[in-house]
PDB file of C-alpha atoms in Angstrom:
ATOM      1  CA  UNK P   1     162.444  47.890  22.029  1.00  0.00           C
ATOM      2  CA  UNK P   2     161.278  44.664  20.355  1.00  0.00           C
ATOM      3  CA  UNK P   3     164.775  44.466  18.893  1.00  0.00           C
ATOM      4  CA  UNK P   4     166.188  44.257  22.443  1.00  0.00           C
ATOM      5  CA  UNK P   5     164.237  41.062  23.136  1.00  0.00           C
ATOM      6  CA  UNK P   6     165.513  39.602  19.874  1.00  0.00           C
ATOM      7  CA  UNK P   7     169.085  40.483  20.815  1.00  0.00           C
ATOM      8  CA  UNK P   8     168.719  38.482  24.014  1.00  0.00           C
ATOM      9  CA  UNK P   9     167.577  35.568  21.843  1.00  0.00           C
ATOM     10  CA  UNK P  10     170.322  35.924  19.235  1.00  0.00           C
ATOM     11  CA  UNK P  11     173.443  36.710  21.220  1.00  0.00           C
ATOM     12  CA  UNK P  12     173.028  34.574  24.324  1.00  0.00           C
ATOM     13  CA  UNK P  13     173.722  31.260  22.619  1.00  0.00           C
ATOM     14  CA  UNK P  14     177.401  31.684  23.571  1.00  0.00           C
ATOM     15  CA  UNK P  15     179.458  32.324  26.713  1.00  0.00           C
ATOM     16  CA  UNK P  16     183.135  32.418  27.630  1.00  0.00           C
ATOM     17  CA  UNK P  17     184.364  29.196  29.218  1.00  0.00           C
ATOM     18  CA  UNK P  18     187.265  28.920  31.688  1.00  0.00           C
ATOM     19  CA  UNK P  19     189.788  28.918  28.828  1.00  0.00           C
ATOM     20  CA  UNK P  20     188.461  32.156  27.414  1.00  0.00           C
ATOM     21  CA  UNK P  21     186.774  30.438  24.469  1.00  0.00           C
ATOM     22  CA  UNK P  22     183.165  30.680  23.363  1.00  0.00           C
ATOM     23  CA  UNK P  23     181.002  27.585  23.876  1.00  0.00           C
ATOM     24  CA  UNK P  24     177.376  26.678  23.270  1.00  0.00           C
ATOM     25  CA  UNK P  25     175.005  26.227  26.182  1.00  0.00           C
ATOM     26  CA  UNK P  26     171.246  25.534  26.473  1.00  0.00           C
ATOM     27  CA  UNK P  27     168.959  28.533  26.086  1.00  0.00           C
ATOM     28  CA  UNK P  28     166.007  29.113  28.398  1.00  0.00           C
ATOM     29  CA  UNK P  29     163.396  31.133  26.534  1.00  0.00           C
ATOM     30  CA  UNK P  30     160.490  32.587  28.472  1.00  0.00           C
ATOM     31  CA  UNK P  31     157.335  34.361  27.341  1.00  0.00           C
ATOM     32  CA  UNK P  32     155.906  36.425  30.193  1.00  0.00           C
ATOM     33  CA  UNK P  33     152.276  36.862  29.165  1.00  0.00           C
ATOM     34  CA  UNK P  34     149.624  38.851  31.023  1.00  0.00           C
ATOM     35  CA  UNK P  35     146.053  37.654  30.597  1.00  0.00           C
ATOM     36  CA  UNK P  36     142.967  39.917  30.790  1.00  0.00           C
ATOM     37  CA  UNK P  37     144.442  42.884  28.895  1.00  0.00           C
ATOM     38  CA  UNK P  38     141.594  45.371  28.449  1.00  0.00           C
ATOM     39  CA  UNK P  39     139.699  44.289  31.564  1.00  0.00           C
ATOM     40  CA  UNK P  40     140.312  47.418  33.654  1.00  0.00           C
ATOM     41  CA  UNK P  41     142.452  50.582  33.601  1.00  0.00           C
ATOM     42  CA  UNK P  42     144.574  49.061  36.379  1.00  0.00           C
ATOM     43  CA  UNK P  43     145.281  45.916  34.371  1.00  0.00           C
ATOM     44  CA  UNK P  44     146.153  48.003  31.310  1.00  0.00           C
ATOM     45  CA  UNK P  45     148.477  50.262  33.316  1.00  0.00           C
ATOM     46  CA  UNK P  46     150.270  47.281  34.837  1.00  0.00           C
ATOM     47  CA  UNK P  47     150.832  45.682  31.424  1.00  0.00           C
ATOM     48  CA  UNK P  48     152.369  48.886  30.069  1.00  0.00           C
ATOM     49  CA  UNK P  49     154.510  49.422  33.166  1.00  0.00           C
ATOM     50  CA  UNK P  50     155.848  45.875  33.177  1.00  0.00           C
ATOM     51  CA  UNK P  51     156.609  45.875  29.462  1.00  0.00           C
ATOM     52  CA  UNK P  52     158.497  49.153  29.829  1.00  0.00           C
ATOM     53  CA  UNK P  53     160.536  47.624  32.679  1.00  0.00           C
ATOM     54  CA  UNK P  54     161.506  44.492  30.658  1.00  0.00           C
ATOM     55  CA  UNK P  55     159.389  42.381  33.004  1.00  0.00           C
ATOM     56  CA  UNK P  56     156.730  41.317  30.490  1.00  0.00           C
ATOM     57  CA  UNK P  57     156.862  40.597  26.764  1.00  0.00           C
ATOM     58  CA  UNK P  58     153.279  39.716  25.818  1.00  0.00           C
ATOM     59  CA  UNK P  59     149.628  40.214  26.750  1.00  0.00           C
ATOM     60  CA  UNK P  60     146.409  38.645  25.553  1.00  0.00           C
ATOM     61  CA  UNK P  61     143.670  41.129  24.780  1.00  0.00           C
ATOM     62  CA  UNK P  62     140.000  40.460  25.558  1.00  0.00           C
ATOM     63  CA  UNK P  63     138.033  41.516  22.469  1.00  0.00           C
ATOM     64  CA  UNK P  64     134.827  42.298  24.380  1.00  0.00           C
ATOM     65  CA  UNK P  65     136.469  43.824  27.461  1.00  0.00           C
ATOM     66  CA  UNK P  66     135.214  47.225  28.680  1.00  0.00           C
ATOM     67  CA  UNK P  67     138.641  48.876  28.277  1.00  0.00           C
ATOM     68  CA  UNK P  68     139.509  47.287  24.940  1.00  0.00           C
ATOM     69  CA  UNK P  69     140.098  50.608  23.114  1.00  0.00           C
ATOM     70  CA  UNK P  70     142.408  51.892  25.836  1.00  0.00           C
ATOM     71  CA  UNK P  71     144.387  48.640  25.703  1.00  0.00           C
ATOM     72  CA  UNK P  72     144.750  48.944  21.929  1.00  0.00           C
ATOM     73  CA  UNK P  73     146.115  52.462  22.337  1.00  0.00           C
ATOM     74  CA  UNK P  74     148.654  51.290  24.923  1.00  0.00           C
ATOM     75  CA  UNK P  75     149.711  48.409  22.675  1.00  0.00           C
ATOM     76  CA  UNK P  76     150.564  50.863  19.903  1.00  0.00           C
ATOM     77  CA  UNK P  77     152.582  52.979  22.348  1.00  0.00           C
ATOM     78  CA  UNK P  78     154.407  49.953  23.813  1.00  0.00           C
ATOM     79  CA  UNK P  79     156.065  48.844  20.594  1.00  0.00           C
ATOM     80  CA  UNK P  80     157.882  45.923  22.258  1.00  0.00           C
ATOM     81  CA  UNK P  81     154.612  44.462  23.569  1.00  0.00           C
ATOM     82  CA  UNK P  82     153.345  41.449  21.617  1.00  0.00           C
ATOM     83  CA  UNK P  83     149.563  41.025  21.671  1.00  0.00           C
ATOM     84  CA  UNK P  84     147.493  37.873  21.410  1.00  0.00           C
ATOM     85  CA  UNK P  85     143.756  37.268  21.666  1.00  0.00           C
ATOM     86  CA  UNK P  86     142.311  36.013  24.966  1.00  0.00           C
ATOM     87  CA  UNK P  87     139.275  34.185  23.590  1.00  0.00           C
ATOM     88  CA  UNK P  88     136.321  34.309  25.994  1.00  0.00           C
ATOM     89  CA  UNK P  89     133.766  31.495  25.906  1.00  0.00           C
ATOM     90  CA  UNK P  90     132.696  31.717  29.545  1.00  0.00           C
ATOM     91  CA  UNK P  91     132.232  34.503  32.117  1.00  0.00           C
ATOM     92  CA  UNK P  92     131.897  37.402  29.714  1.00  0.00           C
ATOM     93  CA  UNK P  93     130.146  38.962  26.745  1.00  0.00           C
ATOM     94  CA  UNK P  94     130.427  37.585  23.198  1.00  0.00           C
ATOM     95  CA  UNK P  95     131.337  39.671  20.162  1.00  0.00           C
ATOM     96  CA  UNK P  96     128.742  38.086  17.883  1.00  0.00           C
ATOM     97  CA  UNK P  97     125.004  38.686  18.387  1.00  0.00           C
ATOM     98  CA  UNK P  98     123.394  36.105  20.667  1.00  0.00           C
ATOM     99  CA  UNK P  99     121.112  34.888  17.849  1.00  0.00           C
ATOM    100  CA  UNK P 100     124.186  33.723  15.878  1.00  0.00           C
ATOM    101  CA  UNK P 101     125.658  31.685  18.752  1.00  0.00           C
ATOM    102  CA  UNK P 102     122.647  30.534  20.821  1.00  0.00           C
ATOM    103  CA  UNK P 103     124.369  27.463  22.289  1.00  0.00           C
ATOM    104  CA  UNK P 104     127.070  29.660  23.849  1.00  0.00           C
ATOM    105  CA  UNK P 105     124.624  31.933  25.654  1.00  0.00           C
ATOM    106  CA  UNK P 106     123.792  31.280  29.306  1.00  0.00           C
ATOM    107  CA  UNK P 107     120.592  29.174  29.129  1.00  0.00           C
ATOM    108  CA  UNK P 108     119.426  30.541  32.487  1.00  0.00           C
ATOM    109  CA  UNK P 109     119.672  34.163  31.317  1.00  0.00           C
ATOM    110  CA  UNK P 110     118.948  34.145  27.604  1.00  0.00           C
ATOM    111  CA  UNK P 111     117.804  37.755  27.564  1.00  0.00           C
ATOM    112  CA  UNK P 112     121.146  38.962  28.954  1.00  0.00           C
ATOM    113  CA  UNK P 113     123.023  37.825  25.858  1.00  0.00           C
ATOM    114  CA  UNK P 114     125.944  36.836  28.083  1.00  0.00           C
ATOM    115  CA  UNK P 115     128.010  33.672  28.149  1.00  0.00           C
ATOM    116  CA  UNK P 116     127.707  31.095  30.915  1.00  0.00           C
ATOM    117  CA  UNK P 117     129.000  32.613  34.158  1.00  0.00           C
ATOM    118  CA  UNK P 118     131.100  29.692  35.397  1.00  0.00           C
ATOM    119  CA  UNK P 119     133.543  27.195  33.951  1.00  0.00           C
ATOM    120  CA  UNK P 120     131.608  24.360  35.577  1.00  0.00           C
ATOM    121  CA  UNK P 121     128.390  25.268  33.779  1.00  0.00           C
ATOM    122  CA  UNK P 122     130.256  25.586  30.478  1.00  0.00           C
ATOM    123  CA  UNK P 123     131.976  22.197  30.823  1.00  0.00           C
ATOM    124  CA  UNK P 124     128.790  20.441  31.876  1.00  0.00           C
ATOM    125  CA  UNK P 125     126.988  21.565  28.728  1.00  0.00           C
ATOM    126  CA  UNK P 126     130.068  21.096  26.522  1.00  0.00           C
ATOM    127  CA  UNK P 127     130.432  17.455  27.550  1.00  0.00           C
ATOM    128  CA  UNK P 128     126.694  16.875  27.094  1.00  0.00           C
ATOM    129  CA  UNK P 129     126.909  18.121  23.507  1.00  0.00           C
ATOM    130  CA  UNK P 130     124.809  21.230  24.147  1.00  0.00           C
ATOM    131  CA  UNK P 131     127.452  23.629  22.833  1.00  0.00           C
ATOM    132  CA  UNK P 132     128.046  23.574  19.072  1.00  0.00           C
ATOM    133  CA  UNK P 133     131.625  23.528  17.802  1.00  0.00           C
ATOM    134  CA  UNK P 134     130.733  25.682  14.799  1.00  0.00           C
ATOM    135  CA  UNK P 135     129.519  28.400  17.175  1.00  0.00           C
ATOM    136  CA  UNK P 136     132.743  28.202  19.197  1.00  0.00           C
ATOM    137  CA  UNK P 137     134.686  28.601  15.953  1.00  0.00           C
ATOM    138  CA  UNK P 138     132.552  31.521  14.792  1.00  0.00           C
ATOM    139  CA  UNK P 139     132.811  33.408  18.092  1.00  0.00           C
ATOM    140  CA  UNK P 140     136.551  32.752  18.438  1.00  0.00           C
ATOM    141  CA  UNK P 141     137.170  34.000  14.885  1.00  0.00           C
ATOM    142  CA  UNK P 142     135.052  37.101  15.550  1.00  0.00           C
ATOM    143  CA  UNK P 143     137.069  37.923  18.655  1.00  0.00           C
ATOM    144  CA  UNK P 144     140.398  37.427  16.878  1.00  0.00           C
ATOM    145  CA  UNK P 145     139.261  39.603  13.956  1.00  0.00           C
ATOM    146  CA  UNK P 146     138.137  42.374  16.294  1.00  0.00           C
ATOM    147  CA  UNK P 147     141.674  42.581  17.668  1.00  0.00           C
ATOM    148  CA  UNK P 148     143.126  42.423  14.171  1.00  0.00           C
ATOM    149  CA  UNK P 149     140.827  45.136  12.794  1.00  0.00           C
ATOM    150  CA  UNK P 150     142.062  47.461  15.538  1.00  0.00           C
ATOM    151  CA  UNK P 151     145.349  47.407  13.641  1.00  0.00           C
ATOM    152  CA  UNK P 152     147.219  45.087  16.006  1.00  0.00           C
ATOM    153  CA  UNK P 153     149.062  41.972  14.874  1.00  0.00           C
ATOM    154  CA  UNK P 154     147.753  38.941  16.788  1.00  0.00           C
ATOM    155  CA  UNK P 155     150.744  36.769  17.707  1.00  0.00           C
ATOM    156  CA  UNK P 156     148.778  33.920  19.304  1.00  0.00           C
ATOM    157  CA  UNK P 157     145.538  32.781  20.893  1.00  0.00           C
ATOM    158  CA  UNK P 158     144.644  31.430  24.301  1.00  0.00           C
ATOM    159  CA  UNK P 159     141.371  31.084  26.179  1.00  0.00           C
ATOM    160  CA  UNK P 160     139.875  32.555  29.322  1.00  0.00           C
ATOM    161  CA  UNK P 161     139.997  29.887  32.066  1.00  0.00           C
ATOM    162  CA  UNK P 162     142.000  27.629  29.702  1.00  0.00           C
ATOM    163  CA  UNK P 163     138.879  26.131  28.090  1.00  0.00           C
ATOM    164  CA  UNK P 164     140.936  24.901  25.128  1.00  0.00           C
ATOM    165  CA  UNK P 165     142.401  22.095  27.236  1.00  0.00           C
ATOM    166  CA  UNK P 166     139.265  20.257  26.066  1.00  0.00           C
ATOM    167  CA  UNK P 167     139.240  18.935  22.500  1.00  0.00           C
ATOM    168  CA  UNK P 168     135.720  20.160  21.765  1.00  0.00           C
ATOM    169  CA  UNK P 169     137.061  23.684  22.246  1.00  0.00           C
ATOM    170  CA  UNK P 170     140.586  23.109  20.920  1.00  0.00           C
ATOM    171  CA  UNK P 171     139.583  21.929  17.442  1.00  0.00           C
ATOM    172  CA  UNK P 172     137.252  24.850  16.614  1.00  0.00           C
ATOM    173  CA  UNK P 173     139.748  27.279  18.174  1.00  0.00           C
ATOM    174  CA  UNK P 174     142.503  25.950  15.916  1.00  0.00           C
ATOM    175  CA  UNK P 175     140.251  26.336  12.873  1.00  0.00           C
ATOM    176  CA  UNK P 176     139.436  29.905  13.904  1.00  0.00           C
ATOM    177  CA  UNK P 177     143.117  30.743  14.372  1.00  0.00           C
ATOM    178  CA  UNK P 178     144.002  29.274  10.983  1.00  0.00           C
ATOM    179  CA  UNK P 179     141.225  31.192   9.237  1.00  0.00           C
ATOM    180  CA  UNK P 180     142.556  34.425  10.764  1.00  0.00           C
ATOM    181  CA  UNK P 181     146.203  33.713   9.956  1.00  0.00           C
ATOM    182  CA  UNK P 182     147.291  33.338  13.598  1.00  0.00           C
ATOM    183  CA  UNK P 183     150.387  31.156  13.882  1.00  0.00           C
ATOM    184  CA  UNK P 184     150.670  30.228  17.576  1.00  0.00           C
ATOM    185  CA  UNK P 185     148.584  28.987  20.481  1.00  0.00           C
ATOM    186  CA  UNK P 186     149.118  28.678  24.229  1.00  0.00           C
ATOM    187  CA  UNK P 187     150.150  25.266  25.505  1.00  0.00           C
ATOM    188  CA  UNK P 188     148.090  25.417  28.737  1.00  0.00           C
ATOM    189  CA  UNK P 189     149.608  22.356  30.408  1.00  0.00           C
ATOM    190  CA  UNK P 190     152.012  22.868  33.309  1.00  0.00           C
ATOM    191  CA  UNK P 191     155.007  20.492  33.462  1.00  0.00           C
ATOM    192  CA  UNK P 192     155.746  18.420  36.531  1.00  0.00           C
ATOM    193  CA  UNK P 193     158.901  20.369  37.381  1.00  0.00           C
ATOM    194  CA  UNK P 194     156.869  23.586  37.632  1.00  0.00           C
ATOM    195  CA  UNK P 195     154.135  22.128  39.818  1.00  0.00           C
ATOM    196  CA  UNK P 196     156.805  20.726  42.134  1.00  0.00           C
ATOM    197  CA  UNK P 197     158.320  24.211  42.349  1.00  0.00           C
ATOM    198  CA  UNK P 198     154.952  25.685  43.375  1.00  0.00           C
ATOM    199  CA  UNK P 199     154.514  25.195  47.113  1.00  0.00           C
ATOM    200  CA  UNK P 200     151.599  27.532  47.828  1.00  0.00           C
ATOM    201  CA  UNK P 201     148.813  25.823  45.840  1.00  0.00           C
ATOM    202  CA  UNK P 202     145.937  24.010  47.502  1.00  0.00           C
ATOM    203  CA  UNK P 203     145.453  20.269  47.212  1.00  0.00           C
ATOM    204  CA  UNK P 204     142.324  20.448  45.040  1.00  0.00           C
ATOM    205  CA  UNK P 205     143.822  22.836  42.489  1.00  0.00           C
ATOM    206  CA  UNK P 206     146.989  20.747  42.403  1.00  0.00           C
ATOM    207  CA  UNK P 207     144.890  17.667  41.657  1.00  0.00           C
ATOM    208  CA  UNK P 208     143.104  19.509  38.808  1.00  0.00           C
ATOM    209  CA  UNK P 209     146.371  20.607  37.170  1.00  0.00           C
ATOM    210  CA  UNK P 210     147.859  17.118  37.459  1.00  0.00           C
ATOM    211  CA  UNK P 211     144.727  15.501  35.998  1.00  0.00           C
ATOM    212  CA  UNK P 212     144.724  17.823  32.981  1.00  0.00           C
ATOM    213  CA  UNK P 213     148.366  17.048  32.202  1.00  0.00           C
ATOM    214  CA  UNK P 214     147.309  13.704  30.720  1.00  0.00           C
ATOM    215  CA  UNK P 215     146.050  15.656  27.695  1.00  0.00           C
ATOM    216  CA  UNK P 216     149.332  17.475  27.053  1.00  0.00           C
ATOM    217  CA  UNK P 217     150.849  15.041  24.526  1.00  0.00           C
ATOM    218  CA  UNK P 218     147.765  14.926  22.339  1.00  0.00           C
ATOM    219  CA  UNK P 219     147.530  18.736  22.512  1.00  0.00           C
ATOM    220  CA  UNK P 220     151.073  19.191  21.180  1.00  0.00           C
ATOM    221  CA  UNK P 221     150.433  16.697  18.388  1.00  0.00           C
ATOM    222  CA  UNK P 222     147.142  18.309  17.351  1.00  0.00           C
ATOM    223  CA  UNK P 223     148.605  21.822  17.367  1.00  0.00           C
ATOM    224  CA  UNK P 224     151.571  20.685  15.270  1.00  0.00           C
ATOM    225  CA  UNK P 225     149.332  18.870  12.784  1.00  0.00           C
ATOM    226  CA  UNK P 226     147.352  22.082  12.344  1.00  0.00           C
ATOM    227  CA  UNK P 227     150.502  24.110  11.718  1.00  0.00           C
ATOM    228  CA  UNK P 228     150.404  26.200  14.905  1.00  0.00           C
ATOM    229  CA  UNK P 229     153.470  26.843  17.030  1.00  0.00           C
ATOM    230  CA  UNK P 230     153.425  26.498  20.784  1.00  0.00           C
ATOM    231  CA  UNK P 231     155.715  26.371  23.792  1.00  0.00           C
ATOM    232  CA  UNK P 232     156.951  23.390  25.766  1.00  0.00           C
ATOM    233  CA  UNK P 233     154.369  24.236  28.420  1.00  0.00           C
ATOM    234  CA  UNK P 234     152.890  26.908  30.666  1.00  0.00           C
ATOM    235  CA  UNK P 235     154.174  27.768  34.121  1.00  0.00           C
ATOM    236  CA  UNK P 236     152.450  29.766  36.829  1.00  0.00           C
ATOM    237  CA  UNK P 237     149.073  28.109  36.197  1.00  0.00           C
ATOM    238  CA  UNK P 238     149.111  26.298  39.530  1.00  0.00           C
ATOM    239  CA  UNK P 239     150.364  29.482  41.227  1.00  0.00           C
ATOM    240  CA  UNK P 240     147.469  31.610  39.909  1.00  0.00           C
ATOM    241  CA  UNK P 241     146.395  33.867  42.762  1.00  0.00           C
ATOM    242  CA  UNK P 242     149.566  33.127  44.724  1.00  0.00           C
ATOM    243  CA  UNK P 243     152.410  34.197  42.421  1.00  0.00           C
ATOM    244  CA  UNK P 244     154.650  36.292  44.654  1.00  0.00           C
ATOM    245  CA  UNK P 245     158.393  36.953  44.275  1.00  0.00           C
ATOM    246  CA  UNK P 246     159.370  33.798  46.154  1.00  0.00           C
ATOM    247  CA  UNK P 247     157.128  31.583  44.013  1.00  0.00           C
ATOM    248  CA  UNK P 248     158.413  33.215  40.821  1.00  0.00           C
ATOM    249  CA  UNK P 249     162.050  32.716  41.806  1.00  0.00           C
ATOM    250  CA  UNK P 250     161.315  29.097  42.651  1.00  0.00           C
ATOM    251  CA  UNK P 251     159.920  28.547  39.139  1.00  0.00           C
ATOM    252  CA  UNK P 252     162.787  30.305  37.370  1.00  0.00           C
ATOM    253  CA  UNK P 253     165.472  28.438  39.351  1.00  0.00           C
ATOM    254  CA  UNK P 254     164.047  25.138  38.156  1.00  0.00           C
ATOM    255  CA  UNK P 255     163.283  26.175  34.575  1.00  0.00           C
ATOM    256  CA  UNK P 256     165.149  23.917  32.101  1.00  0.00           C
ATOM    257  CA  UNK P 257     166.169  24.820  28.579  1.00  0.00           C
ATOM    258  CA  UNK P 258     163.320  25.189  26.110  1.00  0.00           C
ATOM    259  CA  UNK P 259     160.513  27.642  25.422  1.00  0.00           C
ATOM    260  CA  UNK P 260     158.043  28.251  28.247  1.00  0.00           C
ATOM    261  CA  UNK P 261     155.207  30.670  28.932  1.00  0.00           C
ATOM    262  CA  UNK P 262     154.692  32.268  32.328  1.00  0.00           C
ATOM    263  CA  UNK P 263     150.931  32.831  32.621  1.00  0.00           C
ATOM    264  CA  UNK P 264     150.259  35.787  34.884  1.00  0.00           C
ATOM    265  CA  UNK P 265     147.510  38.232  35.874  1.00  0.00           C
ATOM    266  CA  UNK P 266     149.147  41.476  37.030  1.00  0.00           C
ATOM    267  CA  UNK P 267     147.218  44.661  37.662  1.00  0.00           C
ATOM    268  CA  UNK P 268     146.375  47.512  39.974  1.00  0.00           C
ATOM    269  CA  UNK P 269     143.459  46.952  42.343  1.00  0.00           C
ATOM    270  CA  UNK P 270     141.197  49.798  41.230  1.00  0.00           C
ATOM    271  CA  UNK P 271     137.480  50.496  41.403  1.00  0.00           C
ATOM    272  CA  UNK P 272     136.841  48.988  37.980  1.00  0.00           C
ATOM    273  CA  UNK P 273     138.311  45.692  39.149  1.00  0.00           C
ATOM    274  CA  UNK P 274     135.828  45.617  42.012  1.00  0.00           C
ATOM    275  CA  UNK P 275     133.000  45.743  39.470  1.00  0.00           C
ATOM    276  CA  UNK P 276     134.157  42.602  37.650  1.00  0.00           C
ATOM    277  CA  UNK P 277     133.416  38.960  38.484  1.00  0.00           C
ATOM    278  CA  UNK P 278     137.106  38.035  38.793  1.00  0.00           C
ATOM    279  CA  UNK P 279     138.370  36.359  41.941  1.00  0.00           C
ATOM    280  CA  UNK P 280     141.844  37.769  41.274  1.00  0.00           C
ATOM    281  CA  UNK P 281     141.949  41.156  42.978  1.00  0.00           C
ATOM    282  CA  UNK P 282     144.631  41.724  45.635  1.00  0.00           C
ATOM    283  CA  UNK P 283     146.785  39.037  43.996  1.00  0.00           C
ATOM    284  CA  UNK P 284     147.163  41.175  40.856  1.00  0.00           C
ATOM    285  CA  UNK P 285     149.152  43.785  42.792  1.00  0.00           C
ATOM    286  CA  UNK P 286     151.336  41.050  44.294  1.00  0.00           C
ATOM    287  CA  UNK P 287     152.056  39.594  40.839  1.00  0.00           C
ATOM    288  CA  UNK P 288     152.852  43.034  39.429  1.00  0.00           C
ATOM    289  CA  UNK P 289     155.426  43.688  42.156  1.00  0.00           C
ATOM    290  CA  UNK P 290     156.899  40.185  41.815  1.00  0.00           C
ATOM    291  CA  UNK P 291     157.400  40.552  38.066  1.00  0.00           C
ATOM    292  CA  UNK P 292     159.003  43.985  38.478  1.00  0.00           C
ATOM    293  CA  UNK P 293     161.367  42.670  41.118  1.00  0.00           C
ATOM    294  CA  UNK P 294     162.356  39.332  39.607  1.00  0.00           C
ATOM    295  CA  UNK P 295     162.238  39.277  35.786  1.00  0.00           C
ATOM    296  CA  UNK P 296     164.654  42.155  34.950  1.00  0.00           C
ATOM    297  CA  UNK P 297     167.028  40.855  37.637  1.00  0.00           C
ATOM    298  CA  UNK P 298     166.924  37.363  36.102  1.00  0.00           C
ATOM    299  CA  UNK P 299     167.603  38.716  32.623  1.00  0.00           C
ATOM    300  CA  UNK P 300     170.760  40.381  33.905  1.00  0.00           C
ATOM    301  CA  UNK P 301     172.059  37.567  36.110  1.00  0.00           C
ATOM    302  CA  UNK P 302     171.404  34.441  33.998  1.00  0.00           C
ATOM    303  CA  UNK P 303     173.126  34.449  30.566  1.00  0.00           C
ATOM    304  CA  UNK P 304     171.013  31.468  29.471  1.00  0.00           C
ATOM    305  CA  UNK P 305     167.737  33.307  30.117  1.00  0.00           C
ATOM    306  CA  UNK P 306     165.934  35.151  27.304  1.00  0.00           C
ATOM    307  CA  UNK P 307     162.630  37.000  27.206  1.00  0.00           C
ATOM    308  CA  UNK P 308     160.707  36.382  23.971  1.00  0.00           C
ATOM    309  CA  UNK P 309     157.146  36.448  22.645  1.00  0.00           C
ATOM    310  CA  UNK P 310     155.001  34.020  20.647  1.00  0.00           C
ATOM    311  CA  UNK P 311     156.031  35.610  17.382  1.00  0.00           C
ATOM    312  CA  UNK P 312     159.604  34.478  18.029  1.00  0.00           C
ATOM    313  CA  UNK P 313     158.817  30.785  18.462  1.00  0.00           C
ATOM    314  CA  UNK P 314     160.573  28.690  15.839  1.00  0.00           C
TER     315      UNK P 314
END
């Protein structure tokens, strides 16, 4: 089925004009990527279902997730599913032993061996210089290699809670990706057209997304200088937790030509999800239904629209 996605990319550069002749027109390329692959059976099942339905092309796998092995098995079955590594530096369990990455471990619960529980705590210590870049690089590389040693090809990297928007995470993450032979990275910055298309977000979250956009130009330059491919931006970030069919259609109607990533968190709301710390529970079912309803329909109705993955970025 991977070949089907490539055919959308290859053969939709042309259309018949009013005179019956073929003409070029701008191509809108979209990566639909599900985060948190491996988190729960319900998340895994949703990823497989959506990929089978042509509603999702990519997922980022959490190397230390409780259902990692089951996700790997599904990824081998779903041959058109591209898999990246969802690097976890906060709110989770590291792959390396705590003694090798002491600055990453929650200082309030050293004996737990877990990472800091919140993004706020992580950023506070990151900006104060209490988290060592070499330990970020080591842990990120260990997580990428765990996915690779499962036999999967890692198409790209991104980070849980988008921690790589900050340079002190971005630089070691880029070094880790390079050392593991990974060729692409998520551009986590949402463009203005997408935030304007998202009506349901609260004022505070909107302010956060707008403030972070100031870093987008330097991000693209740094990624390019390090030889990693990326998209023109991420959409759906502002809509996290509120991505229903109406919000998704609003984004796709406004999507210009270029390569974009739709960041999403689909899943089934099962018992395992209740045991996690995630705030995204009921919304995962809503996103799953929205993707099933909208993406295949858009592929069929818009000749300029193509579904790709990070491995197909030029």
